């Protein structure tokens, strides 16, 4: 018997509290169908409500004191077992806090001295409501004031960025991950890295299917999308394609024949619709539009 969407959502929700959570698989499932995200959000809401009512559930279904009325316990036993089973499968004690941007950037105050500006079509989650434990899909610029004893962590589908006080950007899409530091220092860790990578100001970390690359970056270029431009210095085309998709709202794919191409230059974002054509002109490649999507391919 095939698993329903609701059953899959409950399974993924319960798995998030385990050390062996398959974050890549979860992200692929979540993005595979708009119904998946709606089902997952519904399960998460239910789980949070059940966790909040645990004391009341336990009191309501407590067995009666008189031993002679065992039939009462038999009648409610299955109900109690079901309620406690659901509470056990969904053990969270606090709800996630989620911010999501639309077609325009969104700036949010996360905690004392911490702000995040989300790029368009990005999603930031405070895990269990903890503003020091974040999960990101899309891109965001972080401004973190140093406070002794506080460490901020930002989890993407493949890496975790740790910071104690600095300014930096994180961009996380299925095709590419990018971290760039404007001020201070951050650490990037992940299962594909032999050891955490320390990034100082003026350095960038980029990971694509081709591997991991460390490179210099001008501080003025970091988060330049907040001012309406995208600045690149020898950037892989996979990363550029992810940016085009974010700002245009269209799916963008890259022909494997040109996947190794790189871009240096500055693009004006506008409404995002002209980004693909601008990249096509700079790199002398074709831009094909079909079915609401964009494909970058070699010039015919």
PDB file of C-alpha atoms in Angstrom:
ATOM      1  CA  UNK A   1       0.000   0.000   0.000  1.00  0.00           C
ATOM      2  CA  UNK A   2       1.451   3.375  -1.024  1.00  0.00           C
ATOM      3  CA  UNK A   3       2.051   6.032   1.593  1.00  0.00           C
ATOM      4  CA  UNK A   4      -0.328   9.015   1.596  1.00  0.00           C
ATOM      5  CA  UNK A   5       0.936  12.594   1.578  1.00  0.00           C
ATOM      6  CA  UNK A   6      -0.310  13.071   5.151  1.00  0.00           C
ATOM      7  CA  UNK A   7       1.492   9.921   6.330  1.00  0.00           C
ATOM      8  CA  UNK A   8       4.709  11.029   4.639  1.00  0.00           C
ATOM      9  CA  UNK A   9       4.399  14.481   6.235  1.00  0.00           C
ATOM     10  CA  UNK A  10       4.018  12.928   9.697  1.00  0.00           C
ATOM     11  CA  UNK A  11       7.007  10.650   9.093  1.00  0.00           C
ATOM     12  CA  UNK A  12       9.229  13.538   7.992  1.00  0.00           C
ATOM     13  CA  UNK A  13       8.083  15.652  10.951  1.00  0.00           C
ATOM     14  CA  UNK A  14       8.870  12.928  13.472  1.00  0.00           C
ATOM     15  CA  UNK A  15      12.251  12.224  11.835  1.00  0.00           C
ATOM     16  CA  UNK A  16      13.494  15.787  12.361  1.00  0.00           C
ATOM     17  CA  UNK A  17      14.272  15.130  16.005  1.00  0.00           C
ATOM     18  CA  UNK A  18      16.643  12.279  15.111  1.00  0.00           C
ATOM     19  CA  UNK A  19      20.384  12.577  14.531  1.00  0.00           C
ATOM     20  CA  UNK A  20      20.091  10.636  11.259  1.00  0.00           C
ATOM     21  CA  UNK A  21      17.534  12.967   9.652  1.00  0.00           C
ATOM     22  CA  UNK A  22      17.839  12.893   5.825  1.00  0.00           C
ATOM     23  CA  UNK A  23      17.688  16.636   5.162  1.00  0.00           C
ATOM     24  CA  UNK A  24      18.413  16.225   1.431  1.00  0.00           C
ATOM     25  CA  UNK A  25      15.553  13.768   1.075  1.00  0.00           C
ATOM     26  CA  UNK A  26      13.222  15.976   3.102  1.00  0.00           C
ATOM     27  CA  UNK A  27      14.012  19.041   0.974  1.00  0.00           C
ATOM     28  CA  UNK A  28      13.458  17.077  -2.242  1.00  0.00           C
ATOM     29  CA  UNK A  29      10.123  15.767  -0.932  1.00  0.00           C
ATOM     30  CA  UNK A  30       9.014  19.213   0.279  1.00  0.00           C
ATOM     31  CA  UNK A  31       9.784  20.857  -3.068  1.00  0.00           C
ATOM     32  CA  UNK A  32       8.371  18.023  -5.164  1.00  0.00           C
ATOM     33  CA  UNK A  33       4.730  19.040  -4.833  1.00  0.00           C
ATOM     34  CA  UNK A  34       2.970  22.127  -3.411  1.00  0.00           C
ATOM     35  CA  UNK A  35       0.668  19.771  -1.485  1.00  0.00           C
ATOM     36  CA  UNK A  36       3.644  18.390   0.440  1.00  0.00           C
ATOM     37  CA  UNK A  37       4.428  21.716   2.128  1.00  0.00           C
ATOM     38  CA  UNK A  38       0.767  22.284   3.017  1.00  0.00           C
ATOM     39  CA  UNK A  39       0.513  18.791   4.541  1.00  0.00           C
ATOM     40  CA  UNK A  40       3.760  19.225   6.475  1.00  0.00           C
ATOM     41  CA  UNK A  41       2.654  22.584   7.897  1.00  0.00           C
ATOM     42  CA  UNK A  42      -0.652  21.027   8.989  1.00  0.00           C
ATOM     43  CA  UNK A  43       1.121  18.140  10.741  1.00  0.00           C
ATOM     44  CA  UNK A  44       3.559  20.525  12.431  1.00  0.00           C
ATOM     45  CA  UNK A  45       0.691  22.657  13.729  1.00  0.00           C
ATOM     46  CA  UNK A  46      -1.102  19.570  15.055  1.00  0.00           C
ATOM     47  CA  UNK A  47       2.062  18.330  16.708  1.00  0.00           C
ATOM     48  CA  UNK A  48       2.660  21.628  18.455  1.00  0.00           C
ATOM     49  CA  UNK A  49      -0.906  21.709  19.755  1.00  0.00           C
ATOM     50  CA  UNK A  50      -0.700  18.143  21.082  1.00  0.00           C
ATOM     51  CA  UNK A  51       2.647  18.818  22.768  1.00  0.00           C
ATOM     52  CA  UNK A  52       1.201  21.911  24.459  1.00  0.00           C
ATOM     53  CA  UNK A  53      -1.747  19.903  25.819  1.00  0.00           C
ATOM     54  CA  UNK A  54       0.181  16.924  27.186  1.00  0.00           C
ATOM     55  CA  UNK A  55      -0.550  17.695  30.867  1.00  0.00           C
ATOM     56  CA  UNK A  56      -4.264  18.082  30.138  1.00  0.00           C
ATOM     57  CA  UNK A  57      -4.317  14.839  28.129  1.00  0.00           C
ATOM     58  CA  UNK A  58      -2.626  12.923  30.903  1.00  0.00           C
ATOM     59  CA  UNK A  59      -5.088  14.280  33.495  1.00  0.00           C
ATOM     60  CA  UNK A  60      -8.163  13.700  31.337  1.00  0.00           C
ATOM     61  CA  UNK A  61      -7.328  10.065  30.621  1.00  0.00           C
ATOM     62  CA  UNK A  62      -5.927   9.084  34.033  1.00  0.00           C
ATOM     63  CA  UNK A  63      -7.361   5.746  35.258  1.00  0.00           C
ATOM     64  CA  UNK A  64     -10.026   5.944  38.003  1.00  0.00           C
ATOM     65  CA  UNK A  65      -8.965   5.255  41.574  1.00  0.00           C
ATOM     66  CA  UNK A  66     -11.561   2.554  42.503  1.00  0.00           C
ATOM     67  CA  UNK A  67     -10.155  -0.837  41.555  1.00  0.00           C
ATOM     68  CA  UNK A  68     -13.659  -2.228  41.101  1.00  0.00           C
ATOM     69  CA  UNK A  69     -14.290  -0.075  38.041  1.00  0.00           C
ATOM     70  CA  UNK A  70     -11.716  -1.581  35.737  1.00  0.00           C
ATOM     71  CA  UNK A  71     -14.242  -1.435  32.910  1.00  0.00           C
ATOM     72  CA  UNK A  72     -13.835   2.357  32.849  1.00  0.00           C
ATOM     73  CA  UNK A  73     -10.093   2.045  32.222  1.00  0.00           C
ATOM     74  CA  UNK A  74     -10.723  -0.547  29.544  1.00  0.00           C
ATOM     75  CA  UNK A  75     -13.034   1.866  27.764  1.00  0.00           C
ATOM     76  CA  UNK A  76     -10.617   4.769  27.725  1.00  0.00           C
ATOM     77  CA  UNK A  77      -7.425   2.795  27.449  1.00  0.00           C
ATOM     78  CA  UNK A  78      -7.400   2.712  23.681  1.00  0.00           C
ATOM     79  CA  UNK A  79      -8.157   6.443  23.494  1.00  0.00           C
ATOM     80  CA  UNK A  80      -5.352   7.270  25.911  1.00  0.00           C
ATOM     81  CA  UNK A  81      -2.962   5.004  24.065  1.00  0.00           C
ATOM     82  CA  UNK A  82      -3.824   6.690  20.779  1.00  0.00           C
ATOM     83  CA  UNK A  83      -3.416  10.189  22.216  1.00  0.00           C
ATOM     84  CA  UNK A  84      -0.110   9.395  23.885  1.00  0.00           C
ATOM     85  CA  UNK A  85       1.107   7.601  20.773  1.00  0.00           C
ATOM     86  CA  UNK A  86       0.506  10.721  18.691  1.00  0.00           C
ATOM     87  CA  UNK A  87       2.253  12.848  21.339  1.00  0.00           C
ATOM     88  CA  UNK A  88       5.198  10.454  21.310  1.00  0.00           C
ATOM     89  CA  UNK A  89       5.498  10.490  17.513  1.00  0.00           C
ATOM     90  CA  UNK A  90       5.384  14.307  17.486  1.00  0.00           C
ATOM     91  CA  UNK A  91       7.486  15.241  20.523  1.00  0.00           C
ATOM     92  CA  UNK A  92       8.142  18.927  19.951  1.00  0.00           C
ATOM     93  CA  UNK A  93       7.554  21.280  22.845  1.00  0.00           C
ATOM     94  CA  UNK A  94       7.618  24.546  20.915  1.00  0.00           C
ATOM     95  CA  UNK A  95       6.519  25.685  17.483  1.00  0.00           C
ATOM     96  CA  UNK A  96       8.886  26.776  14.748  1.00  0.00           C
ATOM     97  CA  UNK A  97       8.728  30.444  13.791  1.00  0.00           C
ATOM     98  CA  UNK A  98       8.780  30.981  10.039  1.00  0.00           C
ATOM     99  CA  UNK A  99       9.374  34.065   7.914  1.00  0.00           C
ATOM    100  CA  UNK A 100       8.874  33.899   4.147  1.00  0.00           C
ATOM    101  CA  UNK A 101       9.464  36.644   1.582  1.00  0.00           C
ATOM    102  CA  UNK A 102       7.467  37.110  -1.592  1.00  0.00           C
ATOM    103  CA  UNK A 103       8.646  38.960  -4.689  1.00  0.00           C
ATOM    104  CA  UNK A 104      10.380  41.614  -2.555  1.00  0.00           C
ATOM    105  CA  UNK A 105      13.042  41.365   0.185  1.00  0.00           C
ATOM    106  CA  UNK A 106      11.897  41.115   3.801  1.00  0.00           C
ATOM    107  CA  UNK A 107      13.825  42.329   6.860  1.00  0.00           C
ATOM    108  CA  UNK A 108      13.081  40.766  10.245  1.00  0.00           C
ATOM    109  CA  UNK A 109      14.459  41.345  13.739  1.00  0.00           C
ATOM    110  CA  UNK A 110      15.324  37.909  15.088  1.00  0.00           C
ATOM    111  CA  UNK A 111      16.673  38.703  18.529  1.00  0.00           C
ATOM    112  CA  UNK A 112      18.507  41.390  20.442  1.00  0.00           C
ATOM    113  CA  UNK A 113      21.068  42.723  17.994  1.00  0.00           C
ATOM    114  CA  UNK A 114      20.306  40.221  15.200  1.00  0.00           C
ATOM    115  CA  UNK A 115      18.578  41.098  11.931  1.00  0.00           C
ATOM    116  CA  UNK A 116      18.122  39.128   8.730  1.00  0.00           C
ATOM    117  CA  UNK A 117      17.130  40.475   5.340  1.00  0.00           C
ATOM    118  CA  UNK A 118      15.579  37.769   3.195  1.00  0.00           C
ATOM    119  CA  UNK A 119      16.020  37.906  -0.561  1.00  0.00           C
ATOM    120  CA  UNK A 120      12.870  37.360  -2.649  1.00  0.00           C
ATOM    121  CA  UNK A 121      11.264  33.901  -2.444  1.00  0.00           C
ATOM    122  CA  UNK A 122      13.276  32.853   0.588  1.00  0.00           C
ATOM    123  CA  UNK A 123      12.253  31.118   3.807  1.00  0.00           C
ATOM    124  CA  UNK A 124      13.860  31.414   7.247  1.00  0.00           C
ATOM    125  CA  UNK A 125      12.844  29.234  10.201  1.00  0.00           C
ATOM    126  CA  UNK A 126      13.666  29.654  13.892  1.00  0.00           C
ATOM    127  CA  UNK A 127      13.736  26.022  15.026  1.00  0.00           C
ATOM    128  CA  UNK A 128      11.388  25.526  17.992  1.00  0.00           C
ATOM    129  CA  UNK A 129      11.147  29.313  18.147  1.00  0.00           C
ATOM    130  CA  UNK A 130      14.855  29.659  18.998  1.00  0.00           C
ATOM    131  CA  UNK A 131      16.268  32.640  17.086  1.00  0.00           C
ATOM    132  CA  UNK A 132      19.799  31.281  17.565  1.00  0.00           C
ATOM    133  CA  UNK A 133      18.966  28.045  15.670  1.00  0.00           C
ATOM    134  CA  UNK A 134      17.885  28.842  12.137  1.00  0.00           C
ATOM    135  CA  UNK A 135      17.171  26.978   8.909  1.00  0.00           C
ATOM    136  CA  UNK A 136      17.338  28.745   5.547  1.00  0.00           C
ATOM    137  CA  UNK A 137      16.059  28.069   2.055  1.00  0.00           C
ATOM    138  CA  UNK A 138      16.895  30.833  -0.411  1.00  0.00           C
ATOM    139  CA  UNK A 139      19.188  33.724   0.514  1.00  0.00           C
ATOM    140  CA  UNK A 140      19.554  36.110   3.435  1.00  0.00           C
ATOM    141  CA  UNK A 141      21.892  38.820   4.677  1.00  0.00           C
ATOM    142  CA  UNK A 142      22.642  38.566   8.397  1.00  0.00           C
ATOM    143  CA  UNK A 143      23.775  41.374  10.675  1.00  0.00           C
ATOM    144  CA  UNK A 144      24.723  39.873  14.038  1.00  0.00           C
ATOM    145  CA  UNK A 145      25.918  41.921  16.989  1.00  0.00           C
ATOM    146  CA  UNK A 146      28.378  39.983  19.102  1.00  0.00           C
ATOM    147  CA  UNK A 147      27.086  38.920  22.497  1.00  0.00           C
ATOM    148  CA  UNK A 148      29.186  36.779  24.866  1.00  0.00           C
ATOM    149  CA  UNK A 149      27.723  33.319  25.257  1.00  0.00           C
ATOM    150  CA  UNK A 150      25.527  33.482  22.137  1.00  0.00           C
ATOM    151  CA  UNK A 151      26.277  31.463  18.989  1.00  0.00           C
ATOM    152  CA  UNK A 152      24.052  31.722  15.943  1.00  0.00           C
ATOM    153  CA  UNK A 153      23.727  28.678  13.669  1.00  0.00           C
ATOM    154  CA  UNK A 154      22.094  28.630  10.240  1.00  0.00           C
ATOM    155  CA  UNK A 155      21.319  25.250   8.705  1.00  0.00           C
ATOM    156  CA  UNK A 156      20.861  24.726   4.976  1.00  0.00           C
ATOM    157  CA  UNK A 157      20.096  21.416   3.297  1.00  0.00           C
ATOM    158  CA  UNK A 158      23.818  20.526   3.151  1.00  0.00           C
ATOM    159  CA  UNK A 159      25.781  22.828   5.450  1.00  0.00           C
ATOM    160  CA  UNK A 160      25.626  24.618   8.801  1.00  0.00           C
ATOM    161  CA  UNK A 161      26.996  28.138   9.207  1.00  0.00           C
ATOM    162  CA  UNK A 162      28.023  29.191  12.724  1.00  0.00           C
ATOM    163  CA  UNK A 163      28.611  32.787  13.791  1.00  0.00           C
ATOM    164  CA  UNK A 164      29.161  34.751  16.986  1.00  0.00           C
ATOM    165  CA  UNK A 165      28.882  38.273  15.601  1.00  0.00           C
ATOM    166  CA  UNK A 166      29.461  39.554  12.082  1.00  0.00           C
ATOM    167  CA  UNK A 167      27.866  40.488   8.733  1.00  0.00           C
ATOM    168  CA  UNK A 168      27.509  37.871   6.028  1.00  0.00           C
ATOM    169  CA  UNK A 169      25.206  36.308   3.440  1.00  0.00           C
ATOM    170  CA  UNK A 170      24.064  32.727   2.993  1.00  0.00           C
ATOM    171  CA  UNK A 171      22.452  31.501  -0.225  1.00  0.00           C
ATOM    172  CA  UNK A 172      21.165  27.927  -0.279  1.00  0.00           C
ATOM    173  CA  UNK A 173      19.530  26.231  -3.236  1.00  0.00           C
ATOM    174  CA  UNK A 174      19.605  22.628  -4.396  1.00  0.00           C
ATOM    175  CA  UNK A 175      22.166  23.445  -7.091  1.00  0.00           C
ATOM    176  CA  UNK A 176      24.515  25.650  -5.063  1.00  0.00           C
ATOM    177  CA  UNK A 177      25.406  26.949  -1.607  1.00  0.00           C
ATOM    178  CA  UNK A 178      27.249  30.220  -1.080  1.00  0.00           C
ATOM    179  CA  UNK A 179      28.501  31.953   2.068  1.00  0.00           C
ATOM    180  CA  UNK A 180      30.238  35.348   1.875  1.00  0.00           C
ATOM    181  CA  UNK A 181      31.581  37.355   4.821  1.00  0.00           C
ATOM    182  CA  UNK A 182      31.590  41.148   4.838  1.00  0.00           C
ATOM    183  CA  UNK A 183      32.800  41.576   8.417  1.00  0.00           C
ATOM    184  CA  UNK A 184      34.068  39.241  11.149  1.00  0.00           C
ATOM    185  CA  UNK A 185      34.352  35.483  10.697  1.00  0.00           C
ATOM    186  CA  UNK A 186      32.035  32.476  10.324  1.00  0.00           C
ATOM    187  CA  UNK A 187      32.484  28.708  10.266  1.00  0.00           C
ATOM    188  CA  UNK A 188      30.984  26.402   7.622  1.00  0.00           C
ATOM    189  CA  UNK A 189      30.536  22.695   8.420  1.00  0.00           C
ATOM    190  CA  UNK A 190      29.000  19.823   6.466  1.00  0.00           C
ATOM    191  CA  UNK A 191      29.192  16.091   5.885  1.00  0.00           C
ATOM    192  CA  UNK A 192      31.085  16.637   2.620  1.00  0.00           C
ATOM    193  CA  UNK A 193      33.827  18.635   4.361  1.00  0.00           C
ATOM    194  CA  UNK A 194      36.745  16.956   6.103  1.00  0.00           C
ATOM    195  CA  UNK A 195      36.728  19.733   8.712  1.00  0.00           C
ATOM    196  CA  UNK A 196      34.820  22.997   9.290  1.00  0.00           C
ATOM    197  CA  UNK A 197      35.951  25.855   7.067  1.00  0.00           C
ATOM    198  CA  UNK A 198      36.723  29.209   8.716  1.00  0.00           C
ATOM    199  CA  UNK A 199      35.775  32.202   6.565  1.00  0.00           C
ATOM    200  CA  UNK A 200      37.175  35.625   7.392  1.00  0.00           C
ATOM    201  CA  UNK A 201      35.966  38.964   6.046  1.00  0.00           C
ATOM    202  CA  UNK A 202      36.425  39.278   2.299  1.00  0.00           C
ATOM    203  CA  UNK A 203      36.194  35.532   1.661  1.00  0.00           C
ATOM    204  CA  UNK A 204      33.473  33.397   0.077  1.00  0.00           C
ATOM    205  CA  UNK A 205      32.611  29.699   0.207  1.00  0.00           C
ATOM    206  CA  UNK A 206      30.843  28.223  -2.828  1.00  0.00           C
ATOM    207  CA  UNK A 207      29.701  24.610  -3.169  1.00  0.00           C
ATOM    208  CA  UNK A 208      28.202  23.096  -6.328  1.00  0.00           C
ATOM    209  CA  UNK A 209      28.109  19.634  -7.897  1.00  0.00           C
ATOM    210  CA  UNK A 210      31.625  20.371  -9.182  1.00  0.00           C
ATOM    211  CA  UNK A 211      32.992  20.769  -5.647  1.00  0.00           C
ATOM    212  CA  UNK A 212      33.849  23.410  -3.048  1.00  0.00           C
ATOM    213  CA  UNK A 213      35.693  26.615  -3.853  1.00  0.00           C
ATOM    214  CA  UNK A 214      37.072  29.374  -1.608  1.00  0.00           C
ATOM    215  CA  UNK A 215      37.596  32.788  -3.170  1.00  0.00           C
ATOM    216  CA  UNK A 216      38.071  36.468  -2.369  1.00  0.00           C
ATOM    217  CA  UNK A 217      35.047  38.764  -2.541  1.00  0.00           C
ATOM    218  CA  UNK A 218      34.694  42.535  -2.285  1.00  0.00           C
ATOM    219  CA  UNK A 219      32.827  43.576   0.842  1.00  0.00           C
ATOM    220  CA  UNK A 220      30.723  46.016  -1.208  1.00  0.00           C
ATOM    221  CA  UNK A 221      29.494  43.152  -3.411  1.00  0.00           C
ATOM    222  CA  UNK A 222      28.191  41.066  -0.503  1.00  0.00           C
ATOM    223  CA  UNK A 223      24.426  41.397  -0.328  1.00  0.00           C
ATOM    224  CA  UNK A 224      24.413  43.847  -3.249  1.00  0.00           C
ATOM    225  CA  UNK A 225      20.936  42.532  -4.145  1.00  0.00           C
ATOM    226  CA  UNK A 226      19.646  44.720  -1.301  1.00  0.00           C
ATOM    227  CA  UNK A 227      20.583  47.659  -3.525  1.00  0.00           C
ATOM    228  CA  UNK A 228      19.156  46.181  -6.726  1.00  0.00           C
ATOM    229  CA  UNK A 229      22.224  44.539  -8.285  1.00  0.00           C
ATOM    230  CA  UNK A 230      23.843  41.098  -8.454  1.00  0.00           C
ATOM    231  CA  UNK A 231      27.645  41.143  -8.463  1.00  0.00           C
ATOM    232  CA  UNK A 232      29.720  38.115  -9.494  1.00  0.00           C
ATOM    233  CA  UNK A 233      33.434  37.359  -9.581  1.00  0.00           C
ATOM    234  CA  UNK A 234      34.139  34.113 -11.466  1.00  0.00           C
ATOM    235  CA  UNK A 235      30.839  32.653 -10.209  1.00  0.00           C
ATOM    236  CA  UNK A 236      29.742  29.178 -11.391  1.00  0.00           C
ATOM    237  CA  UNK A 237      26.765  29.195 -13.732  1.00  0.00           C
ATOM    238  CA  UNK A 238      24.786  26.940 -11.371  1.00  0.00           C
ATOM    239  CA  UNK A 239      24.904  29.661  -8.722  1.00  0.00           C
ATOM    240  CA  UNK A 240      23.933  32.360 -11.228  1.00  0.00           C
ATOM    241  CA  UNK A 241      21.014  30.218 -12.448  1.00  0.00           C
ATOM    242  CA  UNK A 242      19.758  29.840  -8.866  1.00  0.00           C
ATOM    243  CA  UNK A 243      19.800  33.626  -8.475  1.00  0.00           C
ATOM    244  CA  UNK A 244      17.913  34.106 -11.747  1.00  0.00           C
ATOM    245  CA  UNK A 245      15.243  31.675 -10.549  1.00  0.00           C
ATOM    246  CA  UNK A 246      14.917  33.457  -7.205  1.00  0.00           C
ATOM    247  CA  UNK A 247      14.455  36.916  -8.684  1.00  0.00           C
ATOM    248  CA  UNK A 248      12.425  35.989 -11.773  1.00  0.00           C
ATOM    249  CA  UNK A 249      10.165  33.447 -10.096  1.00  0.00           C
ATOM    250  CA  UNK A 250      10.827  30.953 -12.920  1.00  0.00           C
ATOM    251  CA  UNK A 251      12.538  27.575 -12.897  1.00  0.00           C
ATOM    252  CA  UNK A 252      16.002  27.815 -14.488  1.00  0.00           C
ATOM    253  CA  UNK A 253      18.024  24.859 -15.754  1.00  0.00           C
ATOM    254  CA  UNK A 254      21.533  24.729 -17.212  1.00  0.00           C
ATOM    255  CA  UNK A 255      22.556  22.499 -20.108  1.00  0.00           C
ATOM    256  CA  UNK A 256      25.361  20.184 -18.896  1.00  0.00           C
ATOM    257  CA  UNK A 257      27.450  21.276 -21.881  1.00  0.00           C
ATOM    258  CA  UNK A 258      27.887  24.750 -20.349  1.00  0.00           C
ATOM    259  CA  UNK A 259      27.675  23.835 -16.649  1.00  0.00           C
ATOM    260  CA  UNK A 260      31.364  24.700 -16.217  1.00  0.00           C
ATOM    261  CA  UNK A 261      30.996  28.274 -17.480  1.00  0.00           C
ATOM    262  CA  UNK A 262      31.626  31.092 -14.983  1.00  0.00           C
ATOM    263  CA  UNK A 263      30.449  34.693 -14.810  1.00  0.00           C
ATOM    264  CA  UNK A 264      32.134  37.914 -13.779  1.00  0.00           C
ATOM    265  CA  UNK A 265      30.110  41.095 -13.850  1.00  0.00           C
ATOM    266  CA  UNK A 266      27.250  43.080 -12.328  1.00  0.00           C
ATOM    267  CA  UNK A 267      23.606  42.668 -13.292  1.00  0.00           C
ATOM    268  CA  UNK A 268      20.702  45.025 -12.610  1.00  0.00           C
ATOM    269  CA  UNK A 269      17.871  43.019 -11.047  1.00  0.00           C
ATOM    270  CA  UNK A 270      14.838  45.120 -11.953  1.00  0.00           C
ATOM    271  CA  UNK A 271      11.805  42.832 -11.850  1.00  0.00           C
ATOM    272  CA  UNK A 272      14.033  39.822 -12.567  1.00  0.00           C
ATOM    273  CA  UNK A 273      12.611  39.137 -16.015  1.00  0.00           C
ATOM    274  CA  UNK A 274      15.692  40.351 -17.888  1.00  0.00           C
ATOM    275  CA  UNK A 275      18.384  38.559 -15.867  1.00  0.00           C
ATOM    276  CA  UNK A 276      18.541  35.433 -18.026  1.00  0.00           C
ATOM    277  CA  UNK A 277      18.913  37.471 -21.228  1.00  0.00           C
ATOM    278  CA  UNK A 278      21.649  39.585 -19.644  1.00  0.00           C
ATOM    279  CA  UNK A 279      23.600  36.455 -18.682  1.00  0.00           C
ATOM    280  CA  UNK A 280      23.039  35.036 -22.162  1.00  0.00           C
ATOM    281  CA  UNK A 281      24.522  38.146 -23.749  1.00  0.00           C
ATOM    282  CA  UNK A 282      27.576  38.207 -21.465  1.00  0.00           C
ATOM    283  CA  UNK A 283      28.396  34.511 -21.854  1.00  0.00           C
ATOM    284  CA  UNK A 284      27.202  34.222 -25.485  1.00  0.00           C
ATOM    285  CA  UNK A 285      24.771  31.413 -24.704  1.00  0.00           C
ATOM    286  CA  UNK A 286      21.162  30.783 -25.731  1.00  0.00           C
ATOM    287  CA  UNK A 287      18.230  31.454 -23.402  1.00  0.00           C
ATOM    288  CA  UNK A 288      15.279  29.208 -24.175  1.00  0.00           C
ATOM    289  CA  UNK A 289      11.871  29.774 -22.585  1.00  0.00           C
ATOM    290  CA  UNK A 290       9.419  26.900 -22.528  1.00  0.00           C
ATOM    291  CA  UNK A 291       6.411  26.157 -20.330  1.00  0.00           C
ATOM    292  CA  UNK A 292       7.125  28.963 -17.886  1.00  0.00           C
ATOM    293  CA  UNK A 293      10.734  27.871 -17.346  1.00  0.00           C
ATOM    294  CA  UNK A 294      14.123  29.021 -18.644  1.00  0.00           C
ATOM    295  CA  UNK A 295      16.948  26.876 -19.990  1.00  0.00           C
ATOM    296  CA  UNK A 296      20.475  28.165 -20.519  1.00  0.00           C
ATOM    297  CA  UNK A 297      22.162  26.257 -23.332  1.00  0.00           C
ATOM    298  CA  UNK A 298      25.016  26.541 -25.866  1.00  0.00           C
ATOM    299  CA  UNK A 299      24.622  28.970 -28.733  1.00  0.00           C
ATOM    300  CA  UNK A 300      23.290  27.136 -31.810  1.00  0.00           C
TER     301      UNK A 300
END
